[in-house]
Structures are given as C-alpha cells and as structure tokens.
C-alpha cells in the first residue's frame, strides 16, 4: 500500500496537469466506448486499449456480468449503461472477459460459496445461461470456453435493455465481445460466426 500511496502523492510530478489536455477534462467527458469488464486486478482497460483519460467509460464487476433488464432493485450496471448511452452518447460497447477468471472458475468448479453470499447471489445471475458451457468445457485453468461463453451471454443480456435495442435497431450502437489472455496479452475478438479470434496486428 505504501507504494500506491507514494505514487498517488507524486501524481502531479509525473503527469502534466497544466497541459491543455487535462484542463479540457474538467469541461466534460466524451468517451468513445463503454468498456464492461471484470474487477480482476490483472485486467486494466487502459493498458489493453491504450486509452487516454476520457476515452473510455468503464463498468467493472466480478465476472463482467450484465444483469438482464428489469431485475428488481437498484442496479449500478443498469445505471451505468443508461448513462453511457443516454447522456454520454457512446456508440460502442465492449464486453471483455478474460482468462484465469476467479468468478468463472467458481462457476465451473461448483464451489461452495455459502460463506460468500453476496458473491453467490451475483454469480447466480450468470449461472443459468452458462450451464451448458460449464458442463461441456474441459478442465482448463485458463477457462477460455467458459469466459468466452460468458461474454456471449452478457452481450445477449445487454440486448434486453430497451436503450440498447433502440440504438442497435437504428444503427447508432455497435456491440463487441472480447477475450483477454492475462498471461500473453492477446485480445480475441468475437466474430459474426460466433468464434473468438486474435485480430491481425
């Protein structure tokens, strides 16, 4: 923690906040995309995309899960999606899963999560749609089939939001599915044929 605090305290010596770039950030944000990914500390959206401050709007949670539209109660995910589209006007949404995901690993292994009731309830959102993949995927610690299947399912959940459907129907929104390998840095993109592939550099 000391190293994190030291870097926070010296931020102004490492970044030129007197530049026009940072002054403009105070005037508002105009991100290009909403980036939905896992809370995992090894997944860093700005590192993956090379994004500068203000370029991506982030939504992070365990397992990059998008609760289906209309679930009772307040939802930070629903609020973030609505704000990104209705207020910020983003035209692209990326759902990015990753290898070695603890959330997907817990689902795959059927871990007893009774000591973690919040985690258990959260993962229950993804479990039903993911069950066929959980049953058929091989026991691979990197969990590519499970994490990629989850990305596909979360894109489907996104389409349950009226604000998303309206923009898709009028061509004002594009959805993207990505899978990030934490040990190699490869980013696989979901194609129209349902397969994930590394895009040629």
mmCIF file of C-alpha atoms in Angstrom:
data_model
loop_
_atom_site.group_PDB
_atom_site.id
_atom_site.type_symbol
_atom_site.label_atom_id
_atom_site.label_comp_id
_atom_site.label_asym_id
_atom_site.label_seq_id
_atom_site.Cartn_x
_atom_site.Cartn_y
_atom_site.Cartn_z
ATOM 1 C CA UNK A 1 0.000 0.000 0.000
ATOM 2 C CA UNK A 2 2.898 2.359 0.695
ATOM 3 C CA UNK A 3 3.976 2.257 -2.954
ATOM 4 C CA UNK A 4 0.429 3.054 -4.095
ATOM 5 C CA UNK A 5 0.219 5.977 -1.665
ATOM 6 C CA UNK A 6 3.618 7.292 -2.732
ATOM 7 C CA UNK A 7 2.617 7.221 -6.394
ATOM 8 C CA UNK A 8 -0.701 8.946 -5.619
ATOM 9 C CA UNK A 9 1.086 11.673 -3.659
ATOM 10 C CA UNK A 10 3.518 12.300 -6.520
ATOM 11 C CA UNK A 11 0.962 12.149 -9.328
ATOM 12 C CA UNK A 12 1.361 15.828 -10.194
ATOM 13 C CA UNK A 13 5.102 15.362 -10.618
ATOM 14 C CA UNK A 14 4.550 12.515 -13.083
ATOM 15 C CA UNK A 15 1.668 13.993 -15.092
ATOM 16 C CA UNK A 16 1.483 17.453 -16.642
ATOM 17 C CA UNK A 17 -1.857 18.663 -15.307
ATOM 18 C CA UNK A 18 -1.109 22.154 -16.593
ATOM 19 C CA UNK A 19 -1.380 20.913 -20.171
ATOM 20 C CA UNK A 20 -4.419 21.703 -22.255
ATOM 21 C CA UNK A 21 -5.328 18.007 -22.381
ATOM 22 C CA UNK A 22 -6.062 17.762 -18.677
ATOM 23 C CA UNK A 23 -7.701 21.170 -18.425
ATOM 24 C CA UNK A 24 -10.194 20.096 -21.101
ATOM 25 C CA UNK A 25 -11.184 17.074 -18.990
ATOM 26 C CA UNK A 26 -12.721 19.445 -16.457
ATOM 27 C CA UNK A 27 -15.134 20.653 -19.144
ATOM 28 C CA UNK A 28 -16.773 17.241 -19.547
ATOM 29 C CA UNK A 29 -16.236 13.705 -20.726
ATOM 30 C CA UNK A 30 -16.755 12.379 -24.240
ATOM 31 C CA UNK A 31 -15.743 8.699 -24.118
ATOM 32 C CA UNK A 32 -15.704 6.676 -27.308
ATOM 33 C CA UNK A 33 -16.889 3.432 -25.735
ATOM 34 C CA UNK A 34 -18.365 1.773 -22.686
ATOM 35 C CA UNK A 35 -15.948 -0.946 -21.586
ATOM 36 C CA UNK A 36 -17.563 -3.672 -19.459
ATOM 37 C CA UNK A 37 -15.065 -5.989 -17.834
ATOM 38 C CA UNK A 38 -14.158 -7.893 -14.690
ATOM 39 C CA UNK A 39 -12.972 -6.307 -11.442
ATOM 40 C CA UNK A 40 -9.902 -8.567 -11.608
ATOM 41 C CA UNK A 41 -6.796 -6.542 -10.802
ATOM 42 C CA UNK A 42 -4.930 -8.098 -13.743
ATOM 43 C CA UNK A 43 -7.380 -6.642 -16.269
ATOM 44 C CA UNK A 44 -6.587 -2.990 -16.944
ATOM 45 C CA UNK A 45 -8.775 -1.471 -19.685
ATOM 46 C CA UNK A 46 -6.483 1.487 -20.356
ATOM 47 C CA UNK A 47 -3.494 -0.845 -20.702
ATOM 48 C CA UNK A 48 -5.360 -3.168 -23.057
ATOM 49 C CA UNK A 49 -6.756 -0.388 -25.256
ATOM 50 C CA UNK A 50 -4.084 2.260 -24.836
ATOM 51 C CA UNK A 51 -6.872 4.663 -23.861
ATOM 52 C CA UNK A 52 -6.061 8.109 -22.535
ATOM 53 C CA UNK A 53 -8.093 9.752 -19.746
ATOM 54 C CA UNK A 54 -11.586 10.492 -21.003
ATOM 55 C CA UNK A 55 -11.578 7.947 -23.852
ATOM 56 C CA UNK A 56 -13.409 5.002 -22.236
ATOM 57 C CA UNK A 57 -16.249 4.784 -19.730
ATOM 58 C CA UNK A 58 -15.759 1.737 -17.514
ATOM 59 C CA UNK A 59 -18.135 -0.708 -15.858
ATOM 60 C CA UNK A 60 -16.379 -3.341 -13.762
ATOM 61 C CA UNK A 61 -17.711 -6.144 -11.586
ATOM 62 C CA UNK A 62 -16.941 -9.748 -10.713
ATOM 63 C CA UNK A 63 -17.263 -11.748 -13.920
ATOM 64 C CA UNK A 64 -18.188 -8.805 -16.211
ATOM 65 C CA UNK A 65 -21.859 -9.641 -15.688
ATOM 66 C CA UNK A 66 -24.709 -7.583 -17.150
ATOM 67 C CA UNK A 67 -27.928 -8.215 -15.182
ATOM 68 C CA UNK A 68 -30.869 -8.654 -17.561
ATOM 69 C CA UNK A 69 -33.068 -5.599 -17.916
ATOM 70 C CA UNK A 70 -35.915 -5.256 -15.442
ATOM 71 C CA UNK A 71 -34.424 -7.015 -12.423
ATOM 72 C CA UNK A 72 -35.957 -5.580 -9.241
ATOM 73 C CA UNK A 73 -33.967 -3.132 -7.155
ATOM 74 C CA UNK A 74 -31.339 -0.567 -7.998
ATOM 75 C CA UNK A 75 -28.509 -1.653 -10.270
ATOM 76 C CA UNK A 76 -25.226 0.126 -10.769
ATOM 77 C CA UNK A 77 -24.836 -1.789 -14.021
ATOM 78 C CA UNK A 78 -28.191 -0.604 -15.405
ATOM 79 C CA UNK A 79 -27.452 2.969 -14.312
ATOM 80 C CA UNK A 80 -24.032 2.926 -15.962
ATOM 81 C CA UNK A 81 -25.390 1.505 -19.232
ATOM 82 C CA UNK A 82 -28.210 4.070 -19.363
ATOM 83 C CA UNK A 83 -25.885 6.960 -18.557
ATOM 84 C CA UNK A 84 -23.301 5.871 -21.125
ATOM 85 C CA UNK A 85 -25.896 5.726 -23.882
ATOM 86 C CA UNK A 86 -28.429 8.405 -22.993
ATOM 87 C CA UNK A 87 -26.121 11.058 -21.572
ATOM 88 C CA UNK A 88 -22.659 10.387 -22.973
ATOM 89 C CA UNK A 89 -23.853 9.051 -26.307
ATOM 90 C CA UNK A 90 -21.293 6.273 -26.635
ATOM 91 C CA UNK A 91 -21.618 4.354 -29.883
ATOM 92 C CA UNK A 92 -19.659 1.231 -28.955
ATOM 93 C CA UNK A 93 -19.917 -1.185 -26.032
ATOM 94 C CA UNK A 94 -17.215 -3.765 -25.371
ATOM 95 C CA UNK A 95 -17.806 -6.743 -23.087
ATOM 96 C CA UNK A 96 -14.362 -8.090 -22.232
ATOM 97 C CA UNK A 97 -13.916 -11.387 -20.427
ATOM 98 C CA UNK A 98 -10.520 -12.772 -19.507
ATOM 99 C CA UNK A 99 -8.518 -15.899 -18.860
ATOM 100 C CA UNK A 100 -7.986 -17.288 -15.354
ATOM 101 C CA UNK A 101 -11.147 -15.541 -14.124
ATOM 102 C CA UNK A 102 -11.952 -16.348 -10.490
ATOM 103 C CA UNK A 103 -15.684 -15.803 -10.977
ATOM 104 C CA UNK A 104 -15.827 -18.153 -13.953
ATOM 105 C CA UNK A 105 -13.610 -20.630 -12.111
ATOM 106 C CA UNK A 106 -16.022 -20.709 -9.166
ATOM 107 C CA UNK A 107 -18.916 -21.414 -11.527
ATOM 108 C CA UNK A 108 -17.004 -24.101 -13.390
ATOM 109 C CA UNK A 109 -15.858 -25.937 -10.256
ATOM 110 C CA UNK A 110 -19.184 -25.571 -8.471
ATOM 111 C CA UNK A 111 -17.504 -24.076 -5.411
ATOM 112 C CA UNK A 112 -19.492 -23.836 -2.190
ATOM 113 C CA UNK A 113 -19.986 -20.087 -1.867
ATOM 114 C CA UNK A 114 -22.203 -20.159 1.225
ATOM 115 C CA UNK A 115 -19.558 -18.172 3.121
ATOM 116 C CA UNK A 116 -19.737 -15.536 0.367
ATOM 117 C CA UNK A 117 -23.492 -14.949 -0.021
ATOM 118 C CA UNK A 118 -23.029 -11.755 -1.997
ATOM 119 C CA UNK A 119 -20.712 -13.446 -4.478
ATOM 120 C CA UNK A 120 -23.021 -16.456 -4.719
ATOM 121 C CA UNK A 121 -26.070 -14.288 -5.433
ATOM 122 C CA UNK A 122 -24.149 -12.262 -8.011
ATOM 123 C CA UNK A 123 -22.823 -15.302 -9.886
ATOM 124 C CA UNK A 124 -26.318 -16.822 -9.844
ATOM 125 C CA UNK A 125 -27.233 -14.189 -12.447
ATOM 126 C CA UNK A 126 -24.812 -15.742 -14.941
ATOM 127 C CA UNK A 127 -25.114 -19.409 -13.937
ATOM 128 C CA UNK A 128 -28.341 -20.496 -15.749
ATOM 129 C CA UNK A 129 -27.374 -19.304 -19.228
ATOM 130 C CA UNK A 130 -23.822 -20.550 -18.779
ATOM 131 C CA UNK A 131 -24.755 -24.060 -17.573
ATOM 132 C CA UNK A 132 -24.334 -25.813 -20.974
ATOM 133 C CA UNK A 133 -20.798 -24.425 -21.315
ATOM 134 C CA UNK A 134 -19.965 -25.223 -17.683
ATOM 135 C CA UNK A 135 -20.935 -28.847 -18.273
ATOM 136 C CA UNK A 136 -19.072 -29.276 -21.551
ATOM 137 C CA UNK A 137 -15.918 -27.170 -21.118
ATOM 138 C CA UNK A 138 -12.694 -29.046 -20.327
ATOM 139 C CA UNK A 139 -10.908 -28.511 -17.027
ATOM 140 C CA UNK A 140 -8.507 -25.825 -18.185
ATOM 141 C CA UNK A 141 -7.313 -23.298 -15.566
ATOM 142 C CA UNK A 142 -7.386 -20.501 -18.127
ATOM 143 C CA UNK A 143 -11.119 -21.202 -18.744
ATOM 144 C CA UNK A 144 -11.323 -19.909 -22.333
ATOM 145 C CA UNK A 145 -14.588 -21.655 -23.238
ATOM 146 C CA UNK A 146 -16.320 -20.559 -20.038
ATOM 147 C CA UNK A 147 -15.134 -16.947 -20.153
ATOM 148 C CA UNK A 148 -15.903 -16.627 -23.858
ATOM 149 C CA UNK A 149 -19.334 -18.203 -23.401
ATOM 150 C CA UNK A 150 -19.991 -15.713 -20.628
ATOM 151 C CA UNK A 151 -19.092 -12.812 -22.920
ATOM 152 C CA UNK A 152 -21.621 -14.048 -25.493
ATOM 153 C CA UNK A 153 -24.278 -14.334 -22.785
ATOM 154 C CA UNK A 154 -23.602 -10.860 -21.421
ATOM 155 C CA UNK A 155 -23.910 -9.374 -24.902
ATOM 156 C CA UNK A 156 -27.327 -11.051 -25.095
ATOM 157 C CA UNK A 157 -28.216 -9.567 -21.707
ATOM 158 C CA UNK A 158 -27.240 -6.124 -22.995
ATOM 159 C CA UNK A 159 -29.703 -6.534 -25.851
ATOM 160 C CA UNK A 160 -32.501 -6.898 -23.278
ATOM 161 C CA UNK A 161 -32.155 -3.190 -22.431
ATOM 162 C CA UNK A 162 -34.572 -1.010 -24.429
ATOM 163 C CA UNK A 163 -31.984 1.769 -24.688
ATOM 164 C CA UNK A 164 -29.548 -0.716 -26.257
ATOM 165 C CA UNK A 165 -32.114 -2.273 -28.617
ATOM 166 C CA UNK A 166 -33.279 1.125 -29.875
ATOM 167 C CA UNK A 167 -29.766 2.156 -30.767
ATOM 168 C CA UNK A 168 -28.902 -1.181 -32.348
ATOM 169 C CA UNK A 169 -32.060 -1.030 -34.461
ATOM 170 C CA UNK A 170 -31.193 2.449 -35.747
ATOM 171 C CA UNK A 171 -27.507 1.710 -36.317
ATOM 172 C CA UNK A 172 -26.324 4.070 -33.577
ATOM 173 C CA UNK A 173 -24.630 1.378 -31.482
ATOM 174 C CA UNK A 174 -22.167 -1.452 -32.032
ATOM 175 C CA UNK A 175 -21.544 -4.300 -29.568
ATOM 176 C CA UNK A 176 -18.171 -6.043 -29.306
ATOM 177 C CA UNK A 177 -17.118 -9.213 -27.491
ATOM 178 C CA UNK A 178 -13.503 -9.568 -26.399
ATOM 179 C CA UNK A 179 -11.495 -12.170 -24.517
ATOM 180 C CA UNK A 180 -8.196 -11.105 -22.954
ATOM 181 C CA UNK A 181 -5.432 -13.571 -22.069
ATOM 182 C CA UNK A 182 -3.720 -12.222 -18.971
ATOM 183 C CA UNK A 183 -0.556 -14.293 -19.456
ATOM 184 C CA UNK A 184 0.009 -13.496 -23.139
ATOM 185 C CA UNK A 185 -1.648 -10.129 -23.748
ATOM 186 C CA UNK A 186 -3.587 -11.498 -26.719
ATOM 187 C CA UNK A 187 -7.026 -9.993 -27.285
ATOM 188 C CA UNK A 188 -9.511 -12.261 -29.061
ATOM 189 C CA UNK A 189 -12.465 -10.637 -30.817
ATOM 190 C CA UNK A 190 -15.871 -12.249 -31.303
ATOM 191 C CA UNK A 191 -16.707 -12.588 -34.981
ATOM 192 C CA UNK A 192 -20.059 -12.752 -36.736
ATOM 193 C CA UNK A 193 -19.661 -16.535 -36.895
ATOM 194 C CA UNK A 194 -19.571 -16.799 -33.097
ATOM 195 C CA UNK A 195 -15.842 -17.616 -32.889
ATOM 196 C CA UNK A 196 -13.213 -15.657 -30.976
ATOM 197 C CA UNK A 197 -10.043 -14.877 -32.923
ATOM 198 C CA UNK A 198 -6.923 -12.776 -32.458
ATOM 199 C CA UNK A 199 -7.148 -9.840 -34.814
ATOM 200 C CA UNK A 200 -4.145 -9.407 -37.089
ATOM 201 C CA UNK A 201 -1.961 -6.532 -35.871
#
